[in-house]
Tab-separated table of C-alpha atoms in Angstrom:
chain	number	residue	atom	x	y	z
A	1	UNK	CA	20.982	-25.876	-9.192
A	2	UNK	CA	19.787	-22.160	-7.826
A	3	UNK	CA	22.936	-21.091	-9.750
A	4	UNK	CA	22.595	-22.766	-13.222
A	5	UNK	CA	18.739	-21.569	-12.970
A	6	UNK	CA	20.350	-18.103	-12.944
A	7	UNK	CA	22.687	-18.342	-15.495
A	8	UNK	CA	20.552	-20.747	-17.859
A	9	UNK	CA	17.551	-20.984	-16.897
A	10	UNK	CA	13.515	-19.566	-17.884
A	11	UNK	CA	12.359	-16.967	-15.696
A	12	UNK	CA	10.319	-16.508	-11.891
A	13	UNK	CA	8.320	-13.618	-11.184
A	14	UNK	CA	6.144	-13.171	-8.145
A	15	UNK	CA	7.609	-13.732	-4.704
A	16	UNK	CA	9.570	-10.269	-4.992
A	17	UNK	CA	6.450	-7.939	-4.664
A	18	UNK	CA	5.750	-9.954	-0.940
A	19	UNK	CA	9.580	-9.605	0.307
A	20	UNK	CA	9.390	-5.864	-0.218
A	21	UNK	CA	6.452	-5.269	1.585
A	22	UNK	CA	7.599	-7.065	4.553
A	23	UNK	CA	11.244	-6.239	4.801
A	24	UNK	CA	11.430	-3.050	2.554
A	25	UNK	CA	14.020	-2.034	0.370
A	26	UNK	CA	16.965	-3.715	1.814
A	27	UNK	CA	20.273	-1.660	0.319
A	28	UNK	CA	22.209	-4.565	0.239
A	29	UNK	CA	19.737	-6.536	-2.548
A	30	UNK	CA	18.003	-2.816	-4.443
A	31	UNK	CA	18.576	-0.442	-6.446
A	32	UNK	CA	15.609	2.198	-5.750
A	33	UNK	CA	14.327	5.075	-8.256
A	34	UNK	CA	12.564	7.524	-6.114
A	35	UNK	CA	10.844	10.406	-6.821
A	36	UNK	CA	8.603	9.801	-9.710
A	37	UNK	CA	5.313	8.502	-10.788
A	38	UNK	CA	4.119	5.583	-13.027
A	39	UNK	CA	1.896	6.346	-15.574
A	40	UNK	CA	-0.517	4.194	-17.480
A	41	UNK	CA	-1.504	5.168	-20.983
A	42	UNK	CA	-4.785	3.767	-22.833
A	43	UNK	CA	-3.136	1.063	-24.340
A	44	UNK	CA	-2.002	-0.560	-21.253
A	45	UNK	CA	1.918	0.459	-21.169
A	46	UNK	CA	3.678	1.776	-18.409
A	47	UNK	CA	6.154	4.496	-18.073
A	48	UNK	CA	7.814	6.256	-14.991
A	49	UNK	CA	8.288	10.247	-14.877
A	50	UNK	CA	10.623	11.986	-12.722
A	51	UNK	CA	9.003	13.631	-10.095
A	52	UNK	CA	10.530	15.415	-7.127
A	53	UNK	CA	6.868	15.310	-5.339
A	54	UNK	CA	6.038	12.077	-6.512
A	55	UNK	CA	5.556	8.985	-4.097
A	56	UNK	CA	6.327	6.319	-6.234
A	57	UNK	CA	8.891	4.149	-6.520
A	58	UNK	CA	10.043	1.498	-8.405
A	59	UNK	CA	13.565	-1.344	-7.625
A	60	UNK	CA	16.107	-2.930	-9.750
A	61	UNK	CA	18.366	-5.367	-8.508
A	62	UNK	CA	21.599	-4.394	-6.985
A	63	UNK	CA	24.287	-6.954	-8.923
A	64	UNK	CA	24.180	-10.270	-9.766
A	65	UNK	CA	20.360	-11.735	-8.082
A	66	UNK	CA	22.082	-14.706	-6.185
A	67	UNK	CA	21.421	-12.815	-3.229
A	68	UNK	CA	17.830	-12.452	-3.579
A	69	UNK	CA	17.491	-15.677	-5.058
A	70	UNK	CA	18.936	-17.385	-2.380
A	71	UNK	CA	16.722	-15.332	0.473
A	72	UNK	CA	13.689	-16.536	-1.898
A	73	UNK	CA	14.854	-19.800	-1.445
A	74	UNK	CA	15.357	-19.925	1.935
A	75	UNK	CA	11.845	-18.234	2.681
A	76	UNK	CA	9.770	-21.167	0.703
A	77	UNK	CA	11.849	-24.242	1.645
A	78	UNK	CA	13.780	-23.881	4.890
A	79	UNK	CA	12.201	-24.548	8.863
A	80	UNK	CA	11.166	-21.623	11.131
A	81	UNK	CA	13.605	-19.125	12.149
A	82	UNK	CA	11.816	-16.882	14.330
A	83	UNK	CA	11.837	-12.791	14.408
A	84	UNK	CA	11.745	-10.993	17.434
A	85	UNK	CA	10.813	-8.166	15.630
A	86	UNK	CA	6.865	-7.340	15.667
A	87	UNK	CA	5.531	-8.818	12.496
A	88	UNK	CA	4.192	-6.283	10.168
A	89	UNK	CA	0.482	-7.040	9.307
A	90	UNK	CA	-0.168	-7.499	5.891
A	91	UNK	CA	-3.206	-8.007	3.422
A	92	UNK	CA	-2.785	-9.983	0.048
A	93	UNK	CA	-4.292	-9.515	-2.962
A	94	UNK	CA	-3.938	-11.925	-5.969
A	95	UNK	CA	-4.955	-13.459	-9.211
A	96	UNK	CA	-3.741	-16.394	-8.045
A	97	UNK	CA	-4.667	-19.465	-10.952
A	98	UNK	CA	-3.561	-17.133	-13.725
A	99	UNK	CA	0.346	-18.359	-12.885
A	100	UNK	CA	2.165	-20.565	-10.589
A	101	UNK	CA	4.516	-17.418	-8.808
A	102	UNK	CA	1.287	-16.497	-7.088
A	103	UNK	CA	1.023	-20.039	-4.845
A	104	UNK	CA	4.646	-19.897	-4.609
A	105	UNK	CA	4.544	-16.132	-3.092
A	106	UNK	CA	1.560	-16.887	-0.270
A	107	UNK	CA	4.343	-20.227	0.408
A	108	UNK	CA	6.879	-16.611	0.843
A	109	UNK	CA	4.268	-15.248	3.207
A	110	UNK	CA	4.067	-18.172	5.256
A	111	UNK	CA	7.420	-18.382	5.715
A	112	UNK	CA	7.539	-14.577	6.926
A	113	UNK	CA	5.127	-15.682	9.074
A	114	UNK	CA	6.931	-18.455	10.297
A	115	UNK	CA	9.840	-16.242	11.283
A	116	UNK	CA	7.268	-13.768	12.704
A	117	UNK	CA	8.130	-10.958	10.593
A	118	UNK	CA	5.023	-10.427	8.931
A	119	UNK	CA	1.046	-11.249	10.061
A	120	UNK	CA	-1.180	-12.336	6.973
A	121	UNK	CA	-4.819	-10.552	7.798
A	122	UNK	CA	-6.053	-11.194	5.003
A	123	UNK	CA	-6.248	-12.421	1.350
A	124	UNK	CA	-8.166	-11.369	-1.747
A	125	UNK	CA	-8.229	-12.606	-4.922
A	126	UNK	CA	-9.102	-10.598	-7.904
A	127	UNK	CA	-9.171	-13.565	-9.863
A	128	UNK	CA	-12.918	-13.931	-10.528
A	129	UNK	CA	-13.380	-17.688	-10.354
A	130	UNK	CA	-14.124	-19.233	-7.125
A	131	UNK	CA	-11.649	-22.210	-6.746
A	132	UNK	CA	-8.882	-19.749	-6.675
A	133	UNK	CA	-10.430	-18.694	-3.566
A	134	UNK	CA	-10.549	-22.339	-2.291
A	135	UNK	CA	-6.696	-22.932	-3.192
A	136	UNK	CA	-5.643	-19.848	-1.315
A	137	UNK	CA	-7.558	-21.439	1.583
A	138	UNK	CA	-5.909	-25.012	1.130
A	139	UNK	CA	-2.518	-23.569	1.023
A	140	UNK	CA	-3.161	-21.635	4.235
A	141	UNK	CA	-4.711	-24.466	5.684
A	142	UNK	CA	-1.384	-26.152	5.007
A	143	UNK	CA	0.433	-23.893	6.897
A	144	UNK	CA	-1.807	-24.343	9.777
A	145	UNK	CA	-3.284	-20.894	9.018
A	146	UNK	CA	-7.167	-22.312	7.707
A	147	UNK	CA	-8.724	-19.246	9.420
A	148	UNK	CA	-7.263	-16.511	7.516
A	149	UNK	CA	-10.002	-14.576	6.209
A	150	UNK	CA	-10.232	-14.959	2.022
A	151	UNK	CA	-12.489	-12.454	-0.207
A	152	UNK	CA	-13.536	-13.079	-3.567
A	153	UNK	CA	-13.745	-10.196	-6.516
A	154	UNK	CA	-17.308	-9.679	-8.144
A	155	UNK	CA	-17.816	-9.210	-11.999
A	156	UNK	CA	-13.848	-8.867	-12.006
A	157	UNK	CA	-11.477	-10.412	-14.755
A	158	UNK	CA	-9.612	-13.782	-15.090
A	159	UNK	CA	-13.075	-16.037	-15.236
A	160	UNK	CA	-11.013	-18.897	-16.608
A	161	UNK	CA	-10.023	-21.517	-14.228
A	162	UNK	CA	-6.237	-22.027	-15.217
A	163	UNK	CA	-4.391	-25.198	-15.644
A	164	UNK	CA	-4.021	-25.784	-12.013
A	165	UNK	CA	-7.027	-24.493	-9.679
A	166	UNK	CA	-9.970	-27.273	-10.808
A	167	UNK	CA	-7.619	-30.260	-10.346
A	168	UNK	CA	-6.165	-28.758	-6.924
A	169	UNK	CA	-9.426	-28.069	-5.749
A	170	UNK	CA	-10.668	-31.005	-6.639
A	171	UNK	CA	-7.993	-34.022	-6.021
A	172	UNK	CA	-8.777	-36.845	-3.482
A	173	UNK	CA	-6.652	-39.273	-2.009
A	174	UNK	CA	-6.941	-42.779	-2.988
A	175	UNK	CA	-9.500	-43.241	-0.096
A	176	UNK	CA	-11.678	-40.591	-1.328
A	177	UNK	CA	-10.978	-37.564	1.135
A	178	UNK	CA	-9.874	-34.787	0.212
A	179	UNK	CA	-6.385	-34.356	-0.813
A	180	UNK	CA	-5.560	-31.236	0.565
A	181	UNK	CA	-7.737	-30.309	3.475
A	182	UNK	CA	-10.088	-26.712	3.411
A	183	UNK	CA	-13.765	-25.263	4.639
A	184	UNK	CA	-13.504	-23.148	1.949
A	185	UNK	CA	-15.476	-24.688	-1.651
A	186	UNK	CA	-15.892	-22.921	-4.795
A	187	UNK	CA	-19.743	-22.723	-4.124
A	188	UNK	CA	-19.504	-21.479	-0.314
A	189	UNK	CA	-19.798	-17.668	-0.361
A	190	UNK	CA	-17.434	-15.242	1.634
A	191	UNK	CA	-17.212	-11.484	1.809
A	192	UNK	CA	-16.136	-9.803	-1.360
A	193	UNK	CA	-12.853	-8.480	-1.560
A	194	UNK	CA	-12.873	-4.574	-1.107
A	195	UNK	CA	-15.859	-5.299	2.067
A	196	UNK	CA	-12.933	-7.931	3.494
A	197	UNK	CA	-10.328	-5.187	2.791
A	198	UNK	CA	-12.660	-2.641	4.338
A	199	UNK	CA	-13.371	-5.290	7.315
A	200	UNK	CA	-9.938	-5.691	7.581
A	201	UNK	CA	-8.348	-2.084	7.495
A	202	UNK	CA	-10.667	-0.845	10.071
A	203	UNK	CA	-9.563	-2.899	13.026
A	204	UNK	CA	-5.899	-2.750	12.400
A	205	UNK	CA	-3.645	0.338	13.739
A	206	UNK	CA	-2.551	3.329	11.672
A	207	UNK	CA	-0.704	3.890	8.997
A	208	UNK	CA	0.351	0.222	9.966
A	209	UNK	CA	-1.083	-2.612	6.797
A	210	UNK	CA	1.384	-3.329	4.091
A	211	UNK	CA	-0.642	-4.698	0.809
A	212	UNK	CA	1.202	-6.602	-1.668
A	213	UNK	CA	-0.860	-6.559	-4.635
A	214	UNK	CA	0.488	-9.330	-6.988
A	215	UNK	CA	-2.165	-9.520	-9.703
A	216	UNK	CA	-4.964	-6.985	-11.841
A	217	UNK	CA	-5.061	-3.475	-9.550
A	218	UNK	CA	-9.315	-4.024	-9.590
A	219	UNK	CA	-9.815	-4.615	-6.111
A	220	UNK	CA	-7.402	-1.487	-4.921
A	221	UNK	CA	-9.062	0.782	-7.632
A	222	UNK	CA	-12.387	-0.068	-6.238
A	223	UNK	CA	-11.574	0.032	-2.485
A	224	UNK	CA	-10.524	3.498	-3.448
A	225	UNK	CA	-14.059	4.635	-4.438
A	226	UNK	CA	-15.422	2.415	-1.578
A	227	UNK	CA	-18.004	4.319	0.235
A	228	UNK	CA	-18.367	4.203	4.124
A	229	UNK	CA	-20.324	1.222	4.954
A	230	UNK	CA	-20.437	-0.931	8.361
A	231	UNK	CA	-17.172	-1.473	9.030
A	232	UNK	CA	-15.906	1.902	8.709
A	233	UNK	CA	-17.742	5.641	8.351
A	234	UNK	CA	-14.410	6.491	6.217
A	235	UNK	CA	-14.161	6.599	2.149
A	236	UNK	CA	-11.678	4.806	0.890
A	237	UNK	CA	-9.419	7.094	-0.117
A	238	UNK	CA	-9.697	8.314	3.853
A	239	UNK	CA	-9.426	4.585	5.566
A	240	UNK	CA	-6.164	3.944	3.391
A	241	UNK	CA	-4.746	7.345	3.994
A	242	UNK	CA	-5.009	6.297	7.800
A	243	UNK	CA	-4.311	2.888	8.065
A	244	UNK	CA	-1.915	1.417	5.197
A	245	UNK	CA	1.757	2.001	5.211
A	246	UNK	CA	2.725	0.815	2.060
A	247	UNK	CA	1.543	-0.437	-1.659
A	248	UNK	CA	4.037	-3.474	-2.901
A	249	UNK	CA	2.794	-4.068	-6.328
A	250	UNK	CA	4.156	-6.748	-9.147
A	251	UNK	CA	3.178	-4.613	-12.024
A	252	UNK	CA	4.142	-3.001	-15.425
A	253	UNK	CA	7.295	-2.938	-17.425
A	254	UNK	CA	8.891	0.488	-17.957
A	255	UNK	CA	9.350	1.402	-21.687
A	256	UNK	CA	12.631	3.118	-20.846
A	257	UNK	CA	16.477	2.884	-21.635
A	258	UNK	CA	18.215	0.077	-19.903
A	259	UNK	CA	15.497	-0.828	-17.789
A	260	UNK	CA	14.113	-3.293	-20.896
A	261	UNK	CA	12.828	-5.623	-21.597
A	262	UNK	CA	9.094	-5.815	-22.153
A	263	UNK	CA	7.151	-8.822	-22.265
A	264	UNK	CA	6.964	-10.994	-25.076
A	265	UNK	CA	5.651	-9.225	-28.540
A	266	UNK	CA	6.241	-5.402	-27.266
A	267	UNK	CA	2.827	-6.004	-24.889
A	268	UNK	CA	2.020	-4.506	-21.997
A	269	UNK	CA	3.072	-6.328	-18.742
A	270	UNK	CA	-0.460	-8.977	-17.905
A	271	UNK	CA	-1.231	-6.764	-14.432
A	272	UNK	CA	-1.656	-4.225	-16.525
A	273	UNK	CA	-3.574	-4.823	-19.369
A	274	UNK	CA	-5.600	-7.129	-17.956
A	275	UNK	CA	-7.874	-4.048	-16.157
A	276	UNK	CA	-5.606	-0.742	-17.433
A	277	UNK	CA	-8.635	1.897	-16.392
A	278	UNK	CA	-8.019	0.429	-12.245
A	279	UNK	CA	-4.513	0.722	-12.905
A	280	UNK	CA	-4.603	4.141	-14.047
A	281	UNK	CA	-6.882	4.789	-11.326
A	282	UNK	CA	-4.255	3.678	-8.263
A	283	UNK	CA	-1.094	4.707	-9.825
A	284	UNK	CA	-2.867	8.198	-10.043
A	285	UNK	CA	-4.442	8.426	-7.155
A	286	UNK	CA	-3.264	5.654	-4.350
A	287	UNK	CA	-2.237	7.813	-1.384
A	288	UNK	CA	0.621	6.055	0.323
A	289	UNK	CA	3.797	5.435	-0.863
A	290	UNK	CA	3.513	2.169	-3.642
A	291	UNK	CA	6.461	0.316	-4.758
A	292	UNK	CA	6.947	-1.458	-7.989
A	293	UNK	CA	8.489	-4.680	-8.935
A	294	UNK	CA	8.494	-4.396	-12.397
A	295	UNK	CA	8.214	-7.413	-15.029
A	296	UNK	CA	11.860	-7.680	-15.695
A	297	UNK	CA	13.060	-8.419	-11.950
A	298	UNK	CA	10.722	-11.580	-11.918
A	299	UNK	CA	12.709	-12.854	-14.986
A	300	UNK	CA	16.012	-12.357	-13.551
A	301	UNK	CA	15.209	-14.535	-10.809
A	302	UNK	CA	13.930	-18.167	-12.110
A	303	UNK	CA	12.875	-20.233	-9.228
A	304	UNK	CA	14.822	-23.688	-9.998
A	305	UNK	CA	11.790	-26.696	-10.853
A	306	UNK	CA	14.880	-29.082	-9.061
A	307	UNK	CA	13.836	-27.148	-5.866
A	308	UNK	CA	10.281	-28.616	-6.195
A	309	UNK	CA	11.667	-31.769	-6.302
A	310	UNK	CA	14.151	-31.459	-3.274
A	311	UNK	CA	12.766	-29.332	-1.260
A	312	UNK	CA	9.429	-29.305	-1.214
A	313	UNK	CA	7.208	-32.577	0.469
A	314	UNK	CA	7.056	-34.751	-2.655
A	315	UNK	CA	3.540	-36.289	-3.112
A	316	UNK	CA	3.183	-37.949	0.316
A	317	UNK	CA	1.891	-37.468	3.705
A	318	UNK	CA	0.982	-35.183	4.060
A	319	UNK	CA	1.476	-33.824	-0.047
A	320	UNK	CA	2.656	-30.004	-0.269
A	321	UNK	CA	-0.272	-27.502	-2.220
A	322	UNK	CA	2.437	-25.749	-3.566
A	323	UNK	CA	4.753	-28.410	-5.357
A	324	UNK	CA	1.168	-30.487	-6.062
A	325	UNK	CA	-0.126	-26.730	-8.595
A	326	UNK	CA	3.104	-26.356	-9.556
A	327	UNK	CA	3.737	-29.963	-10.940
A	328	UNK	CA	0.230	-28.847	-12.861
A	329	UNK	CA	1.029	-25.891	-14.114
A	330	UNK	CA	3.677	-27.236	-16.815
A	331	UNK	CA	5.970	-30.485	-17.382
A	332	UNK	CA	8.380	-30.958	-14.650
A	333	UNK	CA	11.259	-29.542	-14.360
A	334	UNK	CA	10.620	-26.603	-15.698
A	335	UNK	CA	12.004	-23.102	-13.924
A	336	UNK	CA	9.278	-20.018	-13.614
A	337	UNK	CA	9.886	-16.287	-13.011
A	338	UNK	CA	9.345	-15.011	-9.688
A	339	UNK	CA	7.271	-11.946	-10.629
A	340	UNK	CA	5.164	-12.388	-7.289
């Protein structure tokens, strides 16, 4: 099924951002370009420049994507292999409601986790409606992770609620409970995002916090400018110079020879357009090294609906978050990129 998804099948965008933060740019699955910078113009397109003193990078995939579709795979849907390795910590930050690949890359995390190769410290949405908050915390709660710390973006972008995030929020079981158990409701406030990124970043060690940033750029932008405030007498600009290792971003689609195509109608790629002056902003100025998985690697790998209906706990006891948003999202079966 993984196979004829390849061959045939529609795209899936999102888990890749979250498996290069935590294991890196693994020769045996990338294809790196190094050395250059992305630029954002006005209109919301993306293109990369060769630059020897640039920090940027951005991945294509080495060969045919069975590989990588088949780690995917493995991540979201198989039991707990654990890592000896110490996990690398990790704060994510997503639109998630605005697609399905975002649920389906915090199931990636987990699954990290469950191998202990990566710690989840946090997660922010930049989504600015509340339940997307409140499925973040369902999923984690799920996973047996309900005390993961979630922020929520202020006067941000993506107000609409999405086909999935009401009706996940809000399902009961047939005795009235809650379907998928959470402390977290759309009304209950929590930090907002940059002061939980803020919180966050100033306990952890240096130069040690991978973000994977799988939606709008607002809330990096933002923690950028971030003054020093009570959790750290840094700027922002200082605080992620000395504690993140790495940017992992699912953005943009470079207008560029062979490295094609662009999403549907010539636009520019959603992450982008959606808030192009906070793009601008962090491809410019981010200080650490920031990888890219552009649009076109999420459509090379479609994540196989039939795995939703194998794999995943079908509506149950206990019933999966993931395969439950997913089934909302569109008509099953359907395949979806794996931008995230």
């Amino acid at each position: 099924t993984a196979q004829r998804s390849i061959d045939e099948g529609t795209p899936a965008y999102a888990q890749t951002a979250v498996v290069l933060a935590v294991r890196g740019i693994e020769s045996k699955y990338w294809d790196a370009q190094r050395g250059g910078r992305v630029n954002v113009a006005d209109d919301g397109h993306t293109r990369w420049s060769d630059d020897p003193s640039g920090r940027h990078t951005y991945v294509k995939i080495k060969g045919r994507p069975n590989g990588l579709a088949s780690l995917i795979d493995r991540l979201m849907a198989k039991p707990p292999r654990l890592n000896p390795r110490l996990p690398v910590p990790m704060i994510f930050d997503t639109d998630l409601g605005g697609d399905i690949d975002d649920a389906l890359a915090l199931a990636v995390i987990h699954g990290l986790q469950n191998r202990g190769e990566v710690e989840l410290l946090a997660v922010t949405c930049s989504k600015d409606h509340p339940a997307s908050a409140t499925v973040v915390d369902m999923i984690n709660t799920w996973f047996g992770r309900g005390d993961i710390p979630i922020g929520r973006v202020v006067d941000g972008y993506g107000t609409e609620p999405g086909r999935y995030l009401l009706p996940t929020a809000e399902a009961t079981a047939e005795d009235g409970t809650t379907l998928f158990p959470h402390d977290l409701t759309p009304k209950r406030e929590t930090l907002q995002a940059v002061d939980l990124m803020r919180k966050t970043l100033s306990r952890a060690s240096d130069r040690s916090v991978v973000i994977a940033m799988v939606g709008q750029q607002t809330n990096a932008a933002r923690l950028l400018d971030s003054p020093p405030d009570q959790f750290s007498p840094l700027s922002g600009m200082d605080l992620i110079k000395k504690k993140v290792k790495l940017l992992s971003v699912m953005a943009g689609s470079f207008l560029k020879p062979g490295e094609g195509p662009v999403p549907f109608g010539g636009q520019p790629e959603w992450n982008i357009r959606v808030d192009v002056a906070s793009a601008q902003k962090v491809f410019h100025s981010w200080p650490t090294p920031i990888v890219v998985a552009p649009w076109v690697l999420g459509r090379q790998l479609p994540y196989p609906g039939a795995s939703i209906e194998r794999d995943f706990d079908r509506l149950g006891d206990p019933p999966h978050p993931v395969a439950f948003a997913y089934r909302l999202w569109d008509r099953m079966p359907y395949d979806r990129p794996s931008y995230d």
